[in-house]
Coordinates of C-alpha atoms and ligand atoms in Angstrom, one line a residue:
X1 CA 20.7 3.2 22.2
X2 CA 18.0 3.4 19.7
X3 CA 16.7 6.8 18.5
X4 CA 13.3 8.1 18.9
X5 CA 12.2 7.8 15.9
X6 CA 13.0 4.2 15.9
X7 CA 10.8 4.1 19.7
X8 CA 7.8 5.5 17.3
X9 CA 7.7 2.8 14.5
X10 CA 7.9 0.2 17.1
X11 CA 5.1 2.0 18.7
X12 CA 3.3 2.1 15.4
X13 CA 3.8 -2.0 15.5
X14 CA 2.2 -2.7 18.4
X15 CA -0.3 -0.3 18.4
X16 CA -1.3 -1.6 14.4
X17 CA -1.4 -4.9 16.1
X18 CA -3.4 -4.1 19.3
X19 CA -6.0 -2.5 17.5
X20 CA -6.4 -4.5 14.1
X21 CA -9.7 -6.1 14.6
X22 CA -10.9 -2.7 16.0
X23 CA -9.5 -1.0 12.7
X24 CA -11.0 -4.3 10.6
X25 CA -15.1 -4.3 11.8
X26 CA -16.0 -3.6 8.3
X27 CA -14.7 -4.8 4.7
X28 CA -15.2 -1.3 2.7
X29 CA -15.0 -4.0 -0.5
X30 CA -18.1 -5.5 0.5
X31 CA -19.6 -2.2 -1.5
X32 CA -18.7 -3.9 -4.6
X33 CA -19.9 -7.1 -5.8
X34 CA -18.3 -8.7 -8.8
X35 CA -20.9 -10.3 -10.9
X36 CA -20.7 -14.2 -11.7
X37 CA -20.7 -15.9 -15.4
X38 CA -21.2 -19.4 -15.5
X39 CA -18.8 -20.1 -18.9
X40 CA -15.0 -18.8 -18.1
X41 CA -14.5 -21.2 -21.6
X42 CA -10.9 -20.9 -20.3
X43 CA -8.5 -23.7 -17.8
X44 CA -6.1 -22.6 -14.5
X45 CA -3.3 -23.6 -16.9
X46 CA -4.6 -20.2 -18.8
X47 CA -4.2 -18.1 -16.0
X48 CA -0.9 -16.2 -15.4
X49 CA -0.4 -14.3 -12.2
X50 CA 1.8 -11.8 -13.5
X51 CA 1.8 -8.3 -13.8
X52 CA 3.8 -6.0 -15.8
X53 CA 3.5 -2.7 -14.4
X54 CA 6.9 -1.2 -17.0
X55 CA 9.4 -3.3 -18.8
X56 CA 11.6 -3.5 -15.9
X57 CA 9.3 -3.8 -12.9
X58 CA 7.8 -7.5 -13.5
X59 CA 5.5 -8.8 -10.7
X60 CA 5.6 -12.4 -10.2
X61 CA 2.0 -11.8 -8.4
X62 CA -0.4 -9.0 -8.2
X63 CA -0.4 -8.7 -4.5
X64 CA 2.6 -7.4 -2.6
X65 CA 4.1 -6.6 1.3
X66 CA 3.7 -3.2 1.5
X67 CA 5.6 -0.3 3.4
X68 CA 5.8 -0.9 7.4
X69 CA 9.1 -2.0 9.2
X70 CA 12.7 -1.0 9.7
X71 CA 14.9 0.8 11.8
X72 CA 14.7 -1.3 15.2
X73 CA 16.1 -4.2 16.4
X74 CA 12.3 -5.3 16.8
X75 CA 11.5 -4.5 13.1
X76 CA 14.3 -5.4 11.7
X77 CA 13.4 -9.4 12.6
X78 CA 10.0 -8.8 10.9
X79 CA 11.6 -7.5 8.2
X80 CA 14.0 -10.5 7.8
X81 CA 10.9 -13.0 8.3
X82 CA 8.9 -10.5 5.6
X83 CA 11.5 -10.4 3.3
X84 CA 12.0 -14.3 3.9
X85 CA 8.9 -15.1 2.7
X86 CA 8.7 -12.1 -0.1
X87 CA 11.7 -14.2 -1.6
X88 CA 9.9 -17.5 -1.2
X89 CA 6.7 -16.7 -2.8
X90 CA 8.3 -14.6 -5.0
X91 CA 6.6 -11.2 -4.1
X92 CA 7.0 -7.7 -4.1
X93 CA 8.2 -6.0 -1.0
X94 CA 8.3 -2.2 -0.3
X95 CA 10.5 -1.3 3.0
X96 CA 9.1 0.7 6.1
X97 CA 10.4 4.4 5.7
X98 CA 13.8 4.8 5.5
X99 CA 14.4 7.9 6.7
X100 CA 15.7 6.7 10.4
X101 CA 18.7 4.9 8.8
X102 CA 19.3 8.0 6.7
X103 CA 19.8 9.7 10.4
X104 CA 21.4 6.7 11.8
X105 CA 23.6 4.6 10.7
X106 CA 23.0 1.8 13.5
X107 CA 20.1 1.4 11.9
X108 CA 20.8 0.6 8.4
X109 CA 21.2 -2.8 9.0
X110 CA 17.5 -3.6 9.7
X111 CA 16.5 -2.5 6.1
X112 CA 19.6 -3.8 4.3
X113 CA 18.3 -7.0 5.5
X114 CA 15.3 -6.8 3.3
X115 CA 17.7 -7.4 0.4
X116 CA 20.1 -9.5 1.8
X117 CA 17.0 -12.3 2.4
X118 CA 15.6 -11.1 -1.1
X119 CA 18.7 -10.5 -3.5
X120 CA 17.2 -11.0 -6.9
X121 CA 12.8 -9.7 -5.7
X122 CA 11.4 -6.6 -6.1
X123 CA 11.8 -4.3 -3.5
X124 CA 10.7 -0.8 -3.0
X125 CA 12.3 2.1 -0.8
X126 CA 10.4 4.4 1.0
X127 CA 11.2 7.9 2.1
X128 CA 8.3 10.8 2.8
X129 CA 7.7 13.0 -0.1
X130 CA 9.8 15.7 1.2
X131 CA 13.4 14.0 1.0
X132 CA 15.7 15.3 -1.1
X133 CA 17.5 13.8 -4.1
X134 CA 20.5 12.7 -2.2
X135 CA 19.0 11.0 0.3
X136 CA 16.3 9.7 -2.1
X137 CA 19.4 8.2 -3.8
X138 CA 20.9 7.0 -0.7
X139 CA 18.0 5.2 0.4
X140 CA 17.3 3.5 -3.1
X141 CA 21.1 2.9 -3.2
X142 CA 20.4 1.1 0.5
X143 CA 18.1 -1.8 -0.6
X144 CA 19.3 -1.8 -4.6
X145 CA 15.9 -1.2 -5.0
X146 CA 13.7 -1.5 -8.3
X147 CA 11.5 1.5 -7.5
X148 CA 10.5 4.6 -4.6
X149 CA 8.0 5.1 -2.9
X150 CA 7.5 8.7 -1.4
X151 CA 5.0 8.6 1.3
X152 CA 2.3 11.3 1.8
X153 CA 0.6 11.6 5.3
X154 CA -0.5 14.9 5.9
X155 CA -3.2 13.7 8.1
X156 CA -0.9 11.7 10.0
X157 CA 1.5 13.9 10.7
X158 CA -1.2 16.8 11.7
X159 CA -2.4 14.2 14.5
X160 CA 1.4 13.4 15.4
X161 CA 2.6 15.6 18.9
X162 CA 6.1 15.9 17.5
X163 CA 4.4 16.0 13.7
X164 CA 5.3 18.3 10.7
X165 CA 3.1 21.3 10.3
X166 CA 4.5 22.8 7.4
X167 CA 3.4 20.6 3.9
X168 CA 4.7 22.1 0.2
X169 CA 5.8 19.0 -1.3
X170 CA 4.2 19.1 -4.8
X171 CA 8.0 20.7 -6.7
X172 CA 9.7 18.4 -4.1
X173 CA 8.1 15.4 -6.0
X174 CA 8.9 16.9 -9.6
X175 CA 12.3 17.7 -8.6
X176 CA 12.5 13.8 -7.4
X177 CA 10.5 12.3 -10.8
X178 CA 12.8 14.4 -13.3
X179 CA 16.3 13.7 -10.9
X180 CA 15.9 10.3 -10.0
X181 CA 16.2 6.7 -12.3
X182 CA 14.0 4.5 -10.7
X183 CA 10.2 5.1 -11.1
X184 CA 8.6 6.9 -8.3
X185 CA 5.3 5.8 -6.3
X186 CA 3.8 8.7 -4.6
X187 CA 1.6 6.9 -1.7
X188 CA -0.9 7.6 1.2
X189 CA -0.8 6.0 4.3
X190 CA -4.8 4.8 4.9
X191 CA -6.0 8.4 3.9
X192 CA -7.2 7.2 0.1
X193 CA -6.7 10.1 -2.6
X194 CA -9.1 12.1 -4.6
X195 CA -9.1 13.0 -8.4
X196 CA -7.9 16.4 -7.9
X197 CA -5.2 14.6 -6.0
X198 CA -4.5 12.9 -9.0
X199 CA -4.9 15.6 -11.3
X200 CA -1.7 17.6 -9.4
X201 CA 0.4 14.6 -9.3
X202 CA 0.1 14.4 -13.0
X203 CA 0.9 18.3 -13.8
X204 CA 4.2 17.7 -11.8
X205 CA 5.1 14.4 -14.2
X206 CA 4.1 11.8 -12.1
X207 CA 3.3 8.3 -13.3
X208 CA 2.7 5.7 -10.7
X209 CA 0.1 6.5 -7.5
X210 CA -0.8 4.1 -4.3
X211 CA -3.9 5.3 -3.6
X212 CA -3.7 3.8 0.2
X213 CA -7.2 4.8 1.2
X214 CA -9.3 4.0 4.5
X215 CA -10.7 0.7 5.6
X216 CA -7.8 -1.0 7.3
X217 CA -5.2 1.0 8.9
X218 CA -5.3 4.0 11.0
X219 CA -3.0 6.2 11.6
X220 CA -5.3 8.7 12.6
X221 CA -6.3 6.3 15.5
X222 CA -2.8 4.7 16.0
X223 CA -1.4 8.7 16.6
X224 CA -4.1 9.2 19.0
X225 CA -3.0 6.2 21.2
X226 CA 0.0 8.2 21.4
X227 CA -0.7 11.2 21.8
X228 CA -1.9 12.0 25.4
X229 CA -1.9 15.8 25.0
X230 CA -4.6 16.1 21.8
X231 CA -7.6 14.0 21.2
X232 CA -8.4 13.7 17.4
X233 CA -10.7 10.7 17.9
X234 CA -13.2 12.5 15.2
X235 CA -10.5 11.3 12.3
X236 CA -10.8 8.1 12.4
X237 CA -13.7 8.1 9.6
X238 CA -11.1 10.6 7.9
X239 CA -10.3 10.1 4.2
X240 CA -11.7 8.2 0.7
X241 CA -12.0 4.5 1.2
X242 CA -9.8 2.1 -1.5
X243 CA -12.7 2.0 -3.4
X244 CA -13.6 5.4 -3.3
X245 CA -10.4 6.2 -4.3
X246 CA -10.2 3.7 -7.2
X247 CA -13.2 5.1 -8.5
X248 CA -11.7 8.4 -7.8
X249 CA -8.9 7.0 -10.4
X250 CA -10.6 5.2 -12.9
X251 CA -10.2 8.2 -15.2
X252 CA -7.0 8.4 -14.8
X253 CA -6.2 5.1 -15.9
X254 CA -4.5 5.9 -19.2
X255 CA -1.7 8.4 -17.4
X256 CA -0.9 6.6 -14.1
X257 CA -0.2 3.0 -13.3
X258 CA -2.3 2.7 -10.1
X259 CA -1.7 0.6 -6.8
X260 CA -4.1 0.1 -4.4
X261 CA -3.3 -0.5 -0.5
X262 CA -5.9 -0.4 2.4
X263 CA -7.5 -2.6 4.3
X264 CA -7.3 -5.5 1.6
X265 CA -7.6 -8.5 4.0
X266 CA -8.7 -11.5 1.8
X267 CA -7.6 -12.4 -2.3
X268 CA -11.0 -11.1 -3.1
X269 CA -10.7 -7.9 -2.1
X270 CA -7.3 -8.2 -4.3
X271 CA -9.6 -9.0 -7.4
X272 CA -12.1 -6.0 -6.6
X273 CA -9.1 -3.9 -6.3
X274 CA -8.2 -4.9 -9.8
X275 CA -11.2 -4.8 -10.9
X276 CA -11.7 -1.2 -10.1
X277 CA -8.3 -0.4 -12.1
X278 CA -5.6 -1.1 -9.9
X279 CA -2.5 -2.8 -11.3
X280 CA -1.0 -3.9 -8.5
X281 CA -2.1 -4.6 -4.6
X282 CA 0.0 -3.9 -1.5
X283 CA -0.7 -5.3 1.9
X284 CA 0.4 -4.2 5.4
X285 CA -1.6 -4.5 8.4
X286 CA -3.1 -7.7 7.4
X287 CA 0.1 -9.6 6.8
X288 CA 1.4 -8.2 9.8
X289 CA -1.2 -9.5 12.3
X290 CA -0.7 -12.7 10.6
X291 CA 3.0 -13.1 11.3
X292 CA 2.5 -11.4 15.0
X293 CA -0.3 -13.3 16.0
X294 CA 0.3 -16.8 14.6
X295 CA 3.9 -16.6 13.3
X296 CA 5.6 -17.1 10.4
X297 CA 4.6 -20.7 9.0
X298 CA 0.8 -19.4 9.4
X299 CA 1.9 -16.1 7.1
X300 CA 3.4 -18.3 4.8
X301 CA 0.3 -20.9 4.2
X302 CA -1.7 -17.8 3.9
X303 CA 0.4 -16.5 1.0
X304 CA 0.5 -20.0 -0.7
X305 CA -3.0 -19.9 0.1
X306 CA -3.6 -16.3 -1.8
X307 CA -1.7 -17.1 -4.8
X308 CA -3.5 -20.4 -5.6
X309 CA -6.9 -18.6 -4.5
X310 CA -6.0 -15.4 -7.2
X311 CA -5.1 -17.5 -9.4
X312 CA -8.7 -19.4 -9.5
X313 CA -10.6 -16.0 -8.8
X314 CA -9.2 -14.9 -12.2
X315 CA -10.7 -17.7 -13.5
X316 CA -13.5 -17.3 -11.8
X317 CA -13.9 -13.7 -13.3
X318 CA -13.6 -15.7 -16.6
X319 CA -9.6 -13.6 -17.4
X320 CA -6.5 -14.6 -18.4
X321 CA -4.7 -12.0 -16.1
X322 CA -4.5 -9.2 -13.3
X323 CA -4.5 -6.4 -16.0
X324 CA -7.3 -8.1 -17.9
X325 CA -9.8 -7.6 -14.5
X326 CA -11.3 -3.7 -15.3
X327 CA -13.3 -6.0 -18.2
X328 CA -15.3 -7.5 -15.7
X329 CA -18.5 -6.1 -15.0
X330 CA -19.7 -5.1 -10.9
X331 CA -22.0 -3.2 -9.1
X332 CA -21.7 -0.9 -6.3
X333 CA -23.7 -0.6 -3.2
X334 CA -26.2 2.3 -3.3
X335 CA -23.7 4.5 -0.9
X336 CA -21.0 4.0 -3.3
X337 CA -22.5 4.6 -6.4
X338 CA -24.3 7.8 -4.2
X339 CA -20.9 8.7 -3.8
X340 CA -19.8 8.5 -7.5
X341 CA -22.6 10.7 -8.4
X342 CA -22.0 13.1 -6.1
X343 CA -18.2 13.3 -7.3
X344 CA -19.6 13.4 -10.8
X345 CA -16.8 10.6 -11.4
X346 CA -17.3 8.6 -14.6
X347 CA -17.6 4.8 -13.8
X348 CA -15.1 2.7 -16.4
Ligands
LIG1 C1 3.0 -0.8 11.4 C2 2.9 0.0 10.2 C3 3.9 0.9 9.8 C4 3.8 1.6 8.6 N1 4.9 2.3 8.2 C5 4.8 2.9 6.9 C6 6.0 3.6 6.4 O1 7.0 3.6 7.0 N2 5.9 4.2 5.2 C7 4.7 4.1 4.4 O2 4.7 4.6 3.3 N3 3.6 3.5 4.9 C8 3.7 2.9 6.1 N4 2.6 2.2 6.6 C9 1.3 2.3 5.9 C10 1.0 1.1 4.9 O3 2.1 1.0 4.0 C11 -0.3 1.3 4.3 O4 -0.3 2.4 3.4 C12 -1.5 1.4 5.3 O5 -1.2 0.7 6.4 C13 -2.8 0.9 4.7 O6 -2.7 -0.5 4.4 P1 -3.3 -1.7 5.3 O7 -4.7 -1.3 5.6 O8 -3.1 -2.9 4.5 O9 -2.4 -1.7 6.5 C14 2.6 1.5 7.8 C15 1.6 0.6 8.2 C16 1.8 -0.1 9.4 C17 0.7 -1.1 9.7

C-alpha cells in the first residue's frame, strides 16, 4: 500500500491541475516590457541556447522541468513521460521531493526512473532544507544527480494540517553546502524570496538560489483544498512575485547564480526572467497541465516549439545568448517600479 505521504503529492497533482487556470488569471511578467530595437546586426545561426551555470553543470537550454513528481505509482508515469521528453529535448530536469523514497523503499523506483529515461541529462534531486547529509547523499546517490535542490516552504507547510511548525534550517543548509559535492540550490515553492533572504543564504556559503516566487502555483491555495479543518484563503496573494523577487536579486548577481521558477507559462516570460538576471528557468505547473490535459505529443511540440521560439527571442533582444539578456534594456509597470522604490532595491 502506498504511504501517506505519497496520497498527498498525488493530491498536490490533481489539485495543481484542477485549479491551474484559477492559479494562471494573470501573467505577473506582463509588468515588464522588454523594449524592441529594429537592428539585432546578428543571424539565428549566432544564437546559442546554452547556458553555463559552473564548469560541470552545462545547460543544453535555458529553460528546465522543474521539481514536482515522484513517489506514486501515478507520479512515477509522469515522471517517466517528463524525463522522456527531458532526454529528448535535451533539458534539465529536477525530481519531485525525494524524501518519500528515503522512508520507503517501494517508492524508489518512481524517481530512479527519472534517470533510467535520462542517463547522460541533467537532473536535479530534491530534499527539504532540513535533511541531513546522509540522506542528502542518499537521495543525490538515487538519481546520480548533477546538483540538489533543498526546498524551502515555510508558508506551505504552516497551511499544511499535518505540516511542520518548527523551522531553524539556516546551519542545516551550511552544514549541507560545506558536506556535500554537488552544488546546492536552495529553492521556494511559489512564495518568491526577498534580499534579506538572500543576504542569509550568502552568510551561510550559499551560491546558487531558485527564487520560486508567486504568479503560477499555489500551494497556499492547493493546502487549503485539503485542509477542511483551517481556512487560510487570505494567503493566496502571499509572497514576492518572480519579478519581484528577481529584482529583489539583481544585487546579488555577482555572489549567487540565480534560477527563476513561478508561473513562467510562455518563452517570453523565459526571456523576462533572464532579463531580470536569472541564469536559468524552471517550469512546473505549466508543463504539467500540458502533459495532463493534452498528453504527451502536445508537451513535446510545445517544448520544440519553446526552444525554436527562445532561440529567435534572443535574437529578437538583439544577443548572442541567455547570459547575455541582463544587457537588454525594459521597463517596469508603475506598481513594479513602486515596488522597487519602496524596497529601496537598485535596478541593474
Ligand atoms: C504538483 C506539484 C508538485 C510539486 N512538488 C514539489 C517538490 O516536491 N519539491 C519542490 O521543491 N517543489 C515542488 N513543487 C513546486 C515547483 O517546483 C515550483 O517551485 C512551483 O510550482 C512554482 O512554479 P510553477 O508556477 O511553474 O508551478 C511542486 C509543484 C507542483 C505543481
Amino acid at each position: 500500500m502506498e504511504s501517506s505521504h505519497a496520497h498527498r503529492k498525488d493530491e498536490h497533482v490533481s489539485l495543481a491541475q484542477k485549479y491551474y487556470n484559477a492559479a494562471h488569471t494573470v501573467d505577473e511578467f506582463d509588468q515588464v516590457r522588454i523594449i524592441h530595437r529594429s537592428f539585432p546586426e546578428k543571424s539565428i545561426d549566432d544564437i546559442s541556447l546554452q547556458t553555463c551555470l559552473n564548469k560541470n553543470l552545462i545547460l543544453d537550454t535555458p529553460f528546465y522541468i522543474e521539481a514536482m513528481t515522484g513517489g506514486s505509482d501515478k507520479t512515477e508515469q509522469l515522471n517517466r513521460q517528463l524525463a522522456f521528453l527531458a532526454a529528448k529535448h535535451h533539458l534539465a530536469m529536477a525530481s519531485g521531493s525525494q524524501s518519500i523514497a528515503l522512508n520507503d523503499a517501494n517508492a524508489i523506483s518512481s524517481f530512479k526512473i527519472i534517470r533510467e529515461e535520462n542517463p547522460t541529462g541533467i537532473i536535479f534531486a530534491n530534499l527539504s532544507a532540513e535533511t541531513s547529509v546522509t540522506r542528502a547523499n542518499q537521495a543525490i546517490e538515487m538519481l546520480a544527480a548533477n546538483a540538489l535542490e533543498l526546498h524551502v516552504n515555510v508558508a506551505q507547510e504552516l497551511t499544511m494540517p499535518e505540516g511542520s511548525r518548527t523551522f531553524r534550517w539556516l546551519n542545516n543548509i551550511e552544514k549541507l553546502v560545506n558536506q556535500l559535492t554537488v552544488p546546492i540550490i536552495v529553492k521556494e515553492v511559489g512564495f518568491g524570496m526577498d534580499k534579506q533572504t538572500l543576504q542569509q543564504l550568502v552568510d551561510v556559503g550559499v551560491k546558487y538560489v531558485n527564487v520560486s516566487g508567486r504568479g503560477g502555483t499555489n500551494f497556499a491555495q492547493i493546502e487549503n483544498r485539503r485542509n477542511h479543518d483551517n481556512q487560510f484563503d487570505d494567503l493566496k496573494s502571499w509572497g514576492q512575485t518572480t519579478p519581484e523577487s528577481l529584482l529583489e536579486a539583481q544585487q546579488f548577481n555577482q555572489k549567487l547564480t540565480i534560477f527563476a521558477s513561478g508561473g513562467i507559462s510562455s518563452p517570453v516570460d523565459v526571456i523576462k526572467s533572464g532579463i531580470l538576471g536569472a541564469n536559468a528557468v524552471g517550469v512546473a505547473g505549466y508543463f504539467l497541465h500540458v502533459l495532463m490535459t493534452d498528453g504527451i505529443d502536445a508537451l513535446d511540440t510545445v517544448l520544440s516549439n519553446w526552444e525554436t521560439e527562445v532561440q529567435r527571442l534572443l535574437l529578437l533582444c538583439g544577443v548572442n545568448k541567455f547570459q547575455e539578456l541582463p544587457s537588454v534594456p525594459y521597463v517596469l509597470s508603475a506598481e513594479l517600479n513602486n515596488y522597487t522604490k519602496q524596497r529601496g532595491l537598485k535596478r541593474l
